[in-house]
Short mmCIF file of C-alpha atoms and ligand atoms in Angstrom, two decimals:
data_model
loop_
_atom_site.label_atom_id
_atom_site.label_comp_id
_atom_site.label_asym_id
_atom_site.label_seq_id
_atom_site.Cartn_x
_atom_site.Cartn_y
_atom_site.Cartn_z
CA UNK M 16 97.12 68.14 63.85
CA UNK M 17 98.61 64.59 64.04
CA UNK M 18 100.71 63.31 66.05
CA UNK M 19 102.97 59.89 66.16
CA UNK M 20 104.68 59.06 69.54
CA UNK M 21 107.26 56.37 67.77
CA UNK M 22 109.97 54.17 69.86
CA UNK M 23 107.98 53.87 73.24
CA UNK M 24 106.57 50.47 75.19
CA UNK M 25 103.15 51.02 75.36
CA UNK M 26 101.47 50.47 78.47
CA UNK M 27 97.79 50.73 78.38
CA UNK M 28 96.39 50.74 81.76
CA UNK M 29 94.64 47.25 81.25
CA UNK M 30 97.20 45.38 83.60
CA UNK M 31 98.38 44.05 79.80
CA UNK M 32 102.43 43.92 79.24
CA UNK M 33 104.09 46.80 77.53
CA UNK M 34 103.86 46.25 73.90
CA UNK M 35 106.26 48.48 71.54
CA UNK M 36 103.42 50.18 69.36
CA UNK M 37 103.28 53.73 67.47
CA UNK M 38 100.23 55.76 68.63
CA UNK M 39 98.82 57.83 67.01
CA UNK M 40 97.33 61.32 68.46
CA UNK M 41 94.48 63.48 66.40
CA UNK M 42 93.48 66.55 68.14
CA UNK M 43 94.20 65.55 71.36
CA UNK M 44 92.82 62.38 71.32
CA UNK M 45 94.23 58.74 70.50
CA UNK M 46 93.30 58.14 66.79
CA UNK M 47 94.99 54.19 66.53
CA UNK M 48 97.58 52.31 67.93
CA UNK M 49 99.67 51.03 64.91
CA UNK M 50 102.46 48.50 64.70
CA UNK M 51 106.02 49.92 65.86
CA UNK M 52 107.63 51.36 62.68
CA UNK M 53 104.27 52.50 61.15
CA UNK M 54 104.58 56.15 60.70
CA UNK M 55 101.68 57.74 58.75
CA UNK M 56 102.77 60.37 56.82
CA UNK M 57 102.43 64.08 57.70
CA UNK M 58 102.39 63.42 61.41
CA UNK M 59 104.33 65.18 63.88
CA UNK M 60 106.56 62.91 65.56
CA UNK M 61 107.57 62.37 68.72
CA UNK M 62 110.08 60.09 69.50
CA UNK M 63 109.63 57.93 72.52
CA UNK M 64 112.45 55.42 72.44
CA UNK M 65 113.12 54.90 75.57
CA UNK M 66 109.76 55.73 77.58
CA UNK M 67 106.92 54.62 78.73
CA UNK M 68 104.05 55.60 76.52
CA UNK M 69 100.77 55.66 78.95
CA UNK M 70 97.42 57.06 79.49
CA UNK M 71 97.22 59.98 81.81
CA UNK M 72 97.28 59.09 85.16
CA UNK M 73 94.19 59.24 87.56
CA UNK M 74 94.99 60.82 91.05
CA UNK M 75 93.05 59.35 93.66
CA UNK M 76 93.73 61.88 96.30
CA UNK M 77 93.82 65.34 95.74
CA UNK M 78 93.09 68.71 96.80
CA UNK M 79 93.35 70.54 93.50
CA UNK M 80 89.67 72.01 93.30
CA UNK M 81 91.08 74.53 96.45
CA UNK M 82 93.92 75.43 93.04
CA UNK M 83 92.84 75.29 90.07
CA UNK M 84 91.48 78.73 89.95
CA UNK M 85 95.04 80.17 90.54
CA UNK M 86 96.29 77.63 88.23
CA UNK M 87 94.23 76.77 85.68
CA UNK M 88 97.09 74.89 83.75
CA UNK M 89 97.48 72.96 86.77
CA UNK M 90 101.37 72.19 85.35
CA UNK M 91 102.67 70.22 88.71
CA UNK M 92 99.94 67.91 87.81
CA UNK M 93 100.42 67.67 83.80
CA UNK M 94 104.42 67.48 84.50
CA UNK M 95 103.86 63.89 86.79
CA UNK M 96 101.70 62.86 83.62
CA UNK M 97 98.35 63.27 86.00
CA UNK M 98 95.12 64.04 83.77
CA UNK M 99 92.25 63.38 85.79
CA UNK M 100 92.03 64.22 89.37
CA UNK M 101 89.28 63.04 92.11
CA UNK M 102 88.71 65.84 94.78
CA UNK M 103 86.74 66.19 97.87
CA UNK M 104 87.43 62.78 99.25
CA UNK M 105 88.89 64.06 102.61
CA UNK M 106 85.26 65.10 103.20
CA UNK M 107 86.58 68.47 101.83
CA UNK M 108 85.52 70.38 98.88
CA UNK M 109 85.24 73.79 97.86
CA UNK M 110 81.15 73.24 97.60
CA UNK M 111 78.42 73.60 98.69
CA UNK M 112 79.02 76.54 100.69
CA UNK M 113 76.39 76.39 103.62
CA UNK M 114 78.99 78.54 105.97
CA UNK M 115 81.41 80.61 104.02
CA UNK M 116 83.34 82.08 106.87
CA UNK M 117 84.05 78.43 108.11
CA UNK M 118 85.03 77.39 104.91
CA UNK M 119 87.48 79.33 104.27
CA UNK M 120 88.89 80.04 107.27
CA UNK M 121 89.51 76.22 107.73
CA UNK M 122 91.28 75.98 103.76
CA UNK M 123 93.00 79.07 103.68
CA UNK M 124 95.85 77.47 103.78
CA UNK M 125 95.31 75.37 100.23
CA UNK M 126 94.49 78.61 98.14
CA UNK M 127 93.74 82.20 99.91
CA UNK M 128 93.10 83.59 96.83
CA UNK M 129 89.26 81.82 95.65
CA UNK M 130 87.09 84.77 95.39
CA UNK M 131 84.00 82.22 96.44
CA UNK M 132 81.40 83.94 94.23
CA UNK M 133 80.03 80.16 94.21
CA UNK M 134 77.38 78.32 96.11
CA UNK M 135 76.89 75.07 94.35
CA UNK M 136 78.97 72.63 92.72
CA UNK M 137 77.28 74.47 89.13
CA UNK M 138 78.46 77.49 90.50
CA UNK M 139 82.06 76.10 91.31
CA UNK M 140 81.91 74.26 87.93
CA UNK M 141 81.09 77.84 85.46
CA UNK M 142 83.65 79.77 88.13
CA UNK M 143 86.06 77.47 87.15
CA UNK M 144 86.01 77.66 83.36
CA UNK M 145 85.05 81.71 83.69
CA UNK M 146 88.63 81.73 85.26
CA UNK M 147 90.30 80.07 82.72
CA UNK M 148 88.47 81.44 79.52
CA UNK M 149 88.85 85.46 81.23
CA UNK M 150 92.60 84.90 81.91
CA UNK M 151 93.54 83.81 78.37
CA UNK M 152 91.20 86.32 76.97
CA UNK M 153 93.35 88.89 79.27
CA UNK M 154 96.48 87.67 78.28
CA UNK M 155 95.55 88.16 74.68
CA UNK M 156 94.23 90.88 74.77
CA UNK M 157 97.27 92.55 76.13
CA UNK M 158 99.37 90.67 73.20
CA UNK M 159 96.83 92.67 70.77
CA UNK M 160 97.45 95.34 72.37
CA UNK M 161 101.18 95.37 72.44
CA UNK M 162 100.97 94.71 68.57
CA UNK M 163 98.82 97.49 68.12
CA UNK M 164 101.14 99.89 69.98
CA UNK M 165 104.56 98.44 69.99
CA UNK M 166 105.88 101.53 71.77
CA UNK M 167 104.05 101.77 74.36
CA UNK M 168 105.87 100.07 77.50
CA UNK M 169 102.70 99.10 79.05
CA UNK M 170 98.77 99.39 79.02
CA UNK M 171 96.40 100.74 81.11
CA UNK M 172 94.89 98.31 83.90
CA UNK M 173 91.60 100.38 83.68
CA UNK M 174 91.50 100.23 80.22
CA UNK M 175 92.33 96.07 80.00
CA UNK M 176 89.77 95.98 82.93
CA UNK M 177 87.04 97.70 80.52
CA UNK M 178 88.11 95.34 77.51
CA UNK M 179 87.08 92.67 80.17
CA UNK M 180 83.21 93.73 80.21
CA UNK M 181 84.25 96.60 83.09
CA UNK M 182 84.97 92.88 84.79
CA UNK M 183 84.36 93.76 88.88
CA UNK M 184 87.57 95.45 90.13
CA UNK M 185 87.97 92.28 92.60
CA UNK M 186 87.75 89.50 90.67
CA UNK M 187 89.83 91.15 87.92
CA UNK M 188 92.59 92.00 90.24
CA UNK M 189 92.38 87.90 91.18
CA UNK M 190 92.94 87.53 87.48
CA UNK M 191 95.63 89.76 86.76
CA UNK M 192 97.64 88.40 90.20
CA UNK M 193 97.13 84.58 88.44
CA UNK M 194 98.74 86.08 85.55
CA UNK M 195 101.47 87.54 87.25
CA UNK M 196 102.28 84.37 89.68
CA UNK M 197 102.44 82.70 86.45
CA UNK M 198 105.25 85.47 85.31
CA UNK M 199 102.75 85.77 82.43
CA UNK M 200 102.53 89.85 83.05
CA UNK M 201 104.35 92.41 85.35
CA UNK M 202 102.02 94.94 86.56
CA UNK M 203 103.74 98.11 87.80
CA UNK M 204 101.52 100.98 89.50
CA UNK M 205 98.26 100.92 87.10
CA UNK M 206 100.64 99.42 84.28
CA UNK M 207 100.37 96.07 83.17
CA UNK M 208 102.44 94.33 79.86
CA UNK M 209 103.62 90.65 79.11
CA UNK M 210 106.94 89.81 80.67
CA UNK M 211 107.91 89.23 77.14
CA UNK M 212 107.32 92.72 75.66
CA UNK M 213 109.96 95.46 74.57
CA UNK M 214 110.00 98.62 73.18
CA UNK M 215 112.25 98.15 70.44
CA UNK M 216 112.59 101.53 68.82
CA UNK M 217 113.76 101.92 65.10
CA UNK M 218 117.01 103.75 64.04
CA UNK M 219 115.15 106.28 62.18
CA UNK M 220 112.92 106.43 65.59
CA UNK M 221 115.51 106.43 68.12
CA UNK M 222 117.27 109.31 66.17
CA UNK M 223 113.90 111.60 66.93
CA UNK M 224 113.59 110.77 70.45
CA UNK M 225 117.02 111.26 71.46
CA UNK M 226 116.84 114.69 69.41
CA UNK M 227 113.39 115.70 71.45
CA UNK M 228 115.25 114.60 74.68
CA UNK M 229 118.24 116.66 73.68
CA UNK M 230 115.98 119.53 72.76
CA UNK M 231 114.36 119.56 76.61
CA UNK M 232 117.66 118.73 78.15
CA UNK M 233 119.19 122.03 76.61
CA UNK M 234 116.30 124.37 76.93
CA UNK M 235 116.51 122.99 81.26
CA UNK M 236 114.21 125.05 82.83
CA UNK M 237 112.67 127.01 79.86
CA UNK M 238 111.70 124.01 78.09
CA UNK M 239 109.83 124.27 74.38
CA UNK M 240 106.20 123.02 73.99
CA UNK M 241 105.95 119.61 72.85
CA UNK M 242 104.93 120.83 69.44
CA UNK M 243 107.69 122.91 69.02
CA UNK M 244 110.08 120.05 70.40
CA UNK M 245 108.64 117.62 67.72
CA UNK M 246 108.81 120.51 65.04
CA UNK M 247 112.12 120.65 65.46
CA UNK M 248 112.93 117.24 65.70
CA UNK M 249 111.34 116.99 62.61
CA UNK M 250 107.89 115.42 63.01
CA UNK M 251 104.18 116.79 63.20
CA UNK M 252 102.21 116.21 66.37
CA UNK M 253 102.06 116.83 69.86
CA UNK M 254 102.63 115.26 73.60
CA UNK M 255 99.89 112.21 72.42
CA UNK M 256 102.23 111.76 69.34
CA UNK M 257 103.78 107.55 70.77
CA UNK M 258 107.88 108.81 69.93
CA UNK M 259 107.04 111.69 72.72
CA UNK M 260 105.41 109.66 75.22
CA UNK M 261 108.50 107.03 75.15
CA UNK M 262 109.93 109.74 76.67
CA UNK M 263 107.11 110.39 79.47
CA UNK M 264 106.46 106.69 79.75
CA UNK M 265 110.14 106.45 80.71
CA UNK M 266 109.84 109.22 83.41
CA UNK M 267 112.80 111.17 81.36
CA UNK M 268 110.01 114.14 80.69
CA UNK M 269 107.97 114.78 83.30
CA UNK M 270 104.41 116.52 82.94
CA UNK M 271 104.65 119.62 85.10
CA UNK M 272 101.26 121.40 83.97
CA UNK M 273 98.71 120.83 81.09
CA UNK M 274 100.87 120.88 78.16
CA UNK M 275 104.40 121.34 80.10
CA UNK M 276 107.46 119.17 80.00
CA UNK M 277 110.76 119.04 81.74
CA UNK M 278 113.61 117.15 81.73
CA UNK M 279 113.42 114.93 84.97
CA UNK M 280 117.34 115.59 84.87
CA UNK M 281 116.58 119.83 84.92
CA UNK M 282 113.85 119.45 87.57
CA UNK M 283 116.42 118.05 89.80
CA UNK M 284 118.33 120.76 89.45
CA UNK M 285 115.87 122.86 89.92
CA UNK M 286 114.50 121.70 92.85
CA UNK M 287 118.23 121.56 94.39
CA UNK M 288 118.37 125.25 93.21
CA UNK M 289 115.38 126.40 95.21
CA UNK M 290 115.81 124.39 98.15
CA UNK M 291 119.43 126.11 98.56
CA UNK M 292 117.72 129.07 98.11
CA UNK M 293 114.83 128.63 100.30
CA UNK M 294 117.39 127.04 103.37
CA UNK M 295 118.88 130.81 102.95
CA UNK M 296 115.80 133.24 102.48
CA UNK M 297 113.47 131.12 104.57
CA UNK M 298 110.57 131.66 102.22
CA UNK M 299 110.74 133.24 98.47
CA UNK M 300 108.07 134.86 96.04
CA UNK M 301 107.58 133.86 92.63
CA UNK M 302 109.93 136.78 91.71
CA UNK M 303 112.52 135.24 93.25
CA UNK M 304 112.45 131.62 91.32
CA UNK M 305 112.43 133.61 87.98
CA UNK M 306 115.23 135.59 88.63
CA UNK M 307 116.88 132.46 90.28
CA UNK M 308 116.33 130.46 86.95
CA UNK M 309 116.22 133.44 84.63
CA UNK M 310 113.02 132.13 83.62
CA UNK M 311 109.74 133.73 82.91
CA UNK M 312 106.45 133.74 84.75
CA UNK M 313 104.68 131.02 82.33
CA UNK M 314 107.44 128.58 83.85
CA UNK M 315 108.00 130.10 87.25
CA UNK M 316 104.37 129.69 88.10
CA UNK M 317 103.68 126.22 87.49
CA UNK M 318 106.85 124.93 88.95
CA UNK M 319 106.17 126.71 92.50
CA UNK M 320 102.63 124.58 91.93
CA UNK M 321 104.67 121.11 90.89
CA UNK M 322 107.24 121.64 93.92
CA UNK M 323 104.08 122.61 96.36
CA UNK M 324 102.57 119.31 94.74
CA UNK M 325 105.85 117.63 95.47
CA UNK M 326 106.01 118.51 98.77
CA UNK M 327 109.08 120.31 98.81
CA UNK M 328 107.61 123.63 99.16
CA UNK M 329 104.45 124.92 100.91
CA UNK M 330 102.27 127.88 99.75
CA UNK M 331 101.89 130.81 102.17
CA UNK M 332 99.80 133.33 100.43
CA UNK M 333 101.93 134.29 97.40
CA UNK M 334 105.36 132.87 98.94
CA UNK M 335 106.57 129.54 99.23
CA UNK M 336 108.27 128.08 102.25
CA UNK M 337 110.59 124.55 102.49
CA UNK M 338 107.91 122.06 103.94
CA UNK M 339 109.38 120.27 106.94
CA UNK M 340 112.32 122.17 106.77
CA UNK M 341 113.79 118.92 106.38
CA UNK M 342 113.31 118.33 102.39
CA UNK M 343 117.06 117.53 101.24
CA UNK M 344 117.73 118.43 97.62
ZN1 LIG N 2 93.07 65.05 101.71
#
């Protein structure tokens, strides 16, 4: 692509006087510096009335190779118009590393998070670019995911990690916290998306999910399997099926055993049931909880195992005491 910066005073960096002068940019690099008022055409153009139009500046004195593996972009340098930086002119300089304990205990300060899997300035030098290439490469990758699954809130970290070539857990954790400084992604628990992705359901879409929430709200504690739910919401499939797990992803169903689903709403008031219960009778069988919820074994079981898991309740033998004592409802 070409590009004309129009309008500007060139300065060139010779010590010359600004001239007004169009110059003109081809893939990142300056192609000619034309008369002011040329404008080639099919050129982008920028117009510079007004400014300055100068090389890059040089900066003498800097500390940046302690930064630019948390900031690749380096935009506090790009922003003051600063292209080329010299480093390690303090006598300081992220390389050779003869004593790696020193070394960083005596920079911490400029960037804690260098993972200093370098020794030599070719080391440094491949780090560097590694960095830069592996955090794009994550960043798109978890575009092509979103595209590929637009309902899915977010995507695995283990599963981005193994798109990385199974990158070591360390250094991708480095990458992934570069990425989120940046406000690039928002990793929650072993979730990570973009910042700018949504689930944007359809109206057609929206329609089944509310139905299948409906379906589990109403059925409370005897809730249908998720086949049946999506039967009757009127769609084939299962719990894997992506309109069922916006549900799960959005903790409204929550996986109690296997293949069984409750409303996060009804488990509350389940659990306050049995606590109340368990504050009066001191400890309960799983007779009790199924005549409590008029419920059958299949769910009476597996929700004595989900509170044990819980920690509200605590197996003894068949019966199930509070745990603590203290668990409020
Ligand atoms: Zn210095």
């Amino acid at each position: 692509m070409t590009i004309a910066l129009t309008g500007g005073l060139v300065a060139d960096g010779t010590g010359a006087e600004p001239v007004a002068a169009t110059v003109l940019v081809d893939s990142g690099r300056i192609a000619a510096v034309l008369p002011p008022g040329d404008q080639p055409s099919g050129a982008e153009v920028i117009d510079a009335t007004g400014n300055i139009v100068a090389p890059g500046f040089i900066d003498l004195h800097s500390h940046a190779d302690f930064s630019l593996q948390s900031t690749p972009d380096a935009p506090t340098q790009l922003y003051q118009g600063v292209t080329t930086l010299v480093t390690g002119n303090c006598g300081w300089s992220p390389f050779p590393i003869t004593d790696l304990a020193a070394l960083r205990a005596g920079t911490a300060f400029l960037d804690p998070k260098h993972d200093w899997s370098w020794r030599d300035v070719d080391g440094f030098a491949r780090r560097a670019l590694e960095s830069k290439v592996e955090i794009r490469e994550i960043r798109d990758d978890i575009g092509r995911l979103h595209h590929a699954f637009p309902l899915r809130p977010g995507m695995s970290r283990e599963e981005l990690r193994g798109r990385a070539g199974a990158a070591d857990e360390r250094v991708f954790g480095h990458l992934l916290g570069v990425l989120e400084a940046e406000g690039v992604v928002k990793a929650e628990r072993d979730k990570v998306r973009l910042t700018t992705h949504e689930v944007r359901l359809g109206p057609e879409q929206q329609k089944i999910v509310d139905r299948l929430e409906a379906e589990f709200l109403s059925a409370a504690a005897a809730p249908p399997s998720p086949e049946e739910a999506m039967a009757r919401a009127g769609l084939p499939g299962d719990e894997e099926h992506e309109l069922f797990q916006v549900l799960v992803e959005s903790r409204r169903l929550v996986r109690v055993k296997e293949s069984l689903f409750f409303h996060a709403t009804a488990l509350e008031t389940i659990q306050d049931k049995l606590v109340a219960m368990l504050r009066e009778r001191k400890e309960i069988g799983p007779a009790d909880i199924k005549d409590l919820l008029g419920i059958s074994r299949k769910y009476a079981i597996p929700l004595l195992e989900f509170f044990d898991g819980r920690r509200v309740t605590a197996r003894v033998g068949e019966r199930r005491v509070l745990r603590g004592g203290s668990t409020a409802g």
